[in-house]
Amino acid sequence: MHRPLQGDPKEVTLIKKASGWYAHISCELPDIPKVEPTDAIAVDVGTTHYLTTSEGEKEDNPRWYREAEGLLHKHNQTMARRKKGSNRWYKAVHAIALHQERTANKRKDFIGKLVYKLYHHKENNVLIAEDLSVSNMVQNKYLSKSISDASWGKFFEWAGNIAERDGFHFHQVDPKNTSQTCSSCGKKSPKKLSLAIRTFNCQYCGTVLDRDHNAARNILFKAAAAFRGERWVTTLYEARNKNEAQDAGLQEATQLMLFDALNKPKSLGLGS
Ligand SMILES: [Zn+2]
């Protein structure tokens, strides 16, 4: 066992992977009460970097993924050269499965450490991200290959799991217009910013900000507005605590000083 069990074990599943058999033990954990939200950070996921935070920090794309892709291509070629059903062919098939398992483990490791850093090292108890499923962004904004590279879905899932486990908050907001709106004055750029333009230049208030930093700030403000019950409805990942959050009066502004302190623009203009 690679780490001690927490809670009561409820179910054991045996899983056969390329590298061997594994026992997956599910444990029941007591419900962790949500902490009061005091420190929030938002992330904008992208292709030039894995993500950019609302504080302007960037996390690079993991380099190993490209390397892993190259190696997978080689393995596939080897398999294709061999006679189907032969011993050597089976060996190649196994090598591919093993490679994919290792890649998945590396991805898990990368995402786990990143999520841990955002919550624990940075001491945030609220993490906000965009909800890519609510828009067609996947199709129209990014290349699908980059999406699989960056594995944001796994990142969001893990961010939600850790929030639930540790009593933190994870929310996802509709990313619509978050890259097209000034996070300082809230006005939308009259001309659509293409992906190639990496700096947001506001022609109304003169703000000049890294494109992804600006988007991350807007993502944070959208969630803040949703918290205050103004305009936005976020996807609440911690559905279990949804009513709890309402009971605790999270809609009230007093609970959300942290968001207000961030110099929120008067009109977000992120709606239509
Ligand atoms: Zn502006």
PDB file of N, CA and C and ligand atoms in Angstrom, residues 182 185 202 205, ligand 1:
ATOM      1  N   CYS A 182     -12.340  43.957 -20.223  1.00  0.00           N
ATOM      2  CA  CYS A 182     -11.307  44.551 -19.363  1.00  0.00           C
ATOM      3  C   CYS A 182     -11.639  44.233 -17.902  1.00  0.00           C
ATOM      4  N   CYS A 185     -12.022  47.980 -15.875  1.00  0.00           N
ATOM      5  CA  CYS A 185     -13.193  48.847 -16.011  1.00  0.00           C
ATOM      6  C   CYS A 185     -14.449  48.078 -16.400  1.00  0.00           C
ATOM      7  N   CYS A 202      -6.790  47.888 -22.956  1.00  0.00           N
ATOM      8  CA  CYS A 202      -8.132  48.471 -22.876  1.00  0.00           C
ATOM      9  C   CYS A 202      -8.102  49.879 -23.465  1.00  0.00           C
ATOM     10  N   CYS A 205      -9.932  52.436 -20.534  1.00  0.00           N
ATOM     11  CA  CYS A 205      -9.283  52.909 -19.300  1.00  0.00           C
ATOM     12  C   CYS A 205      -7.760  52.812 -19.374  1.00  0.00           C
TER      13      CYS A 205
HETATM   14 ZN    ZN B   1     -10.604  49.092 -19.104  1.00  0.00          ZN
END
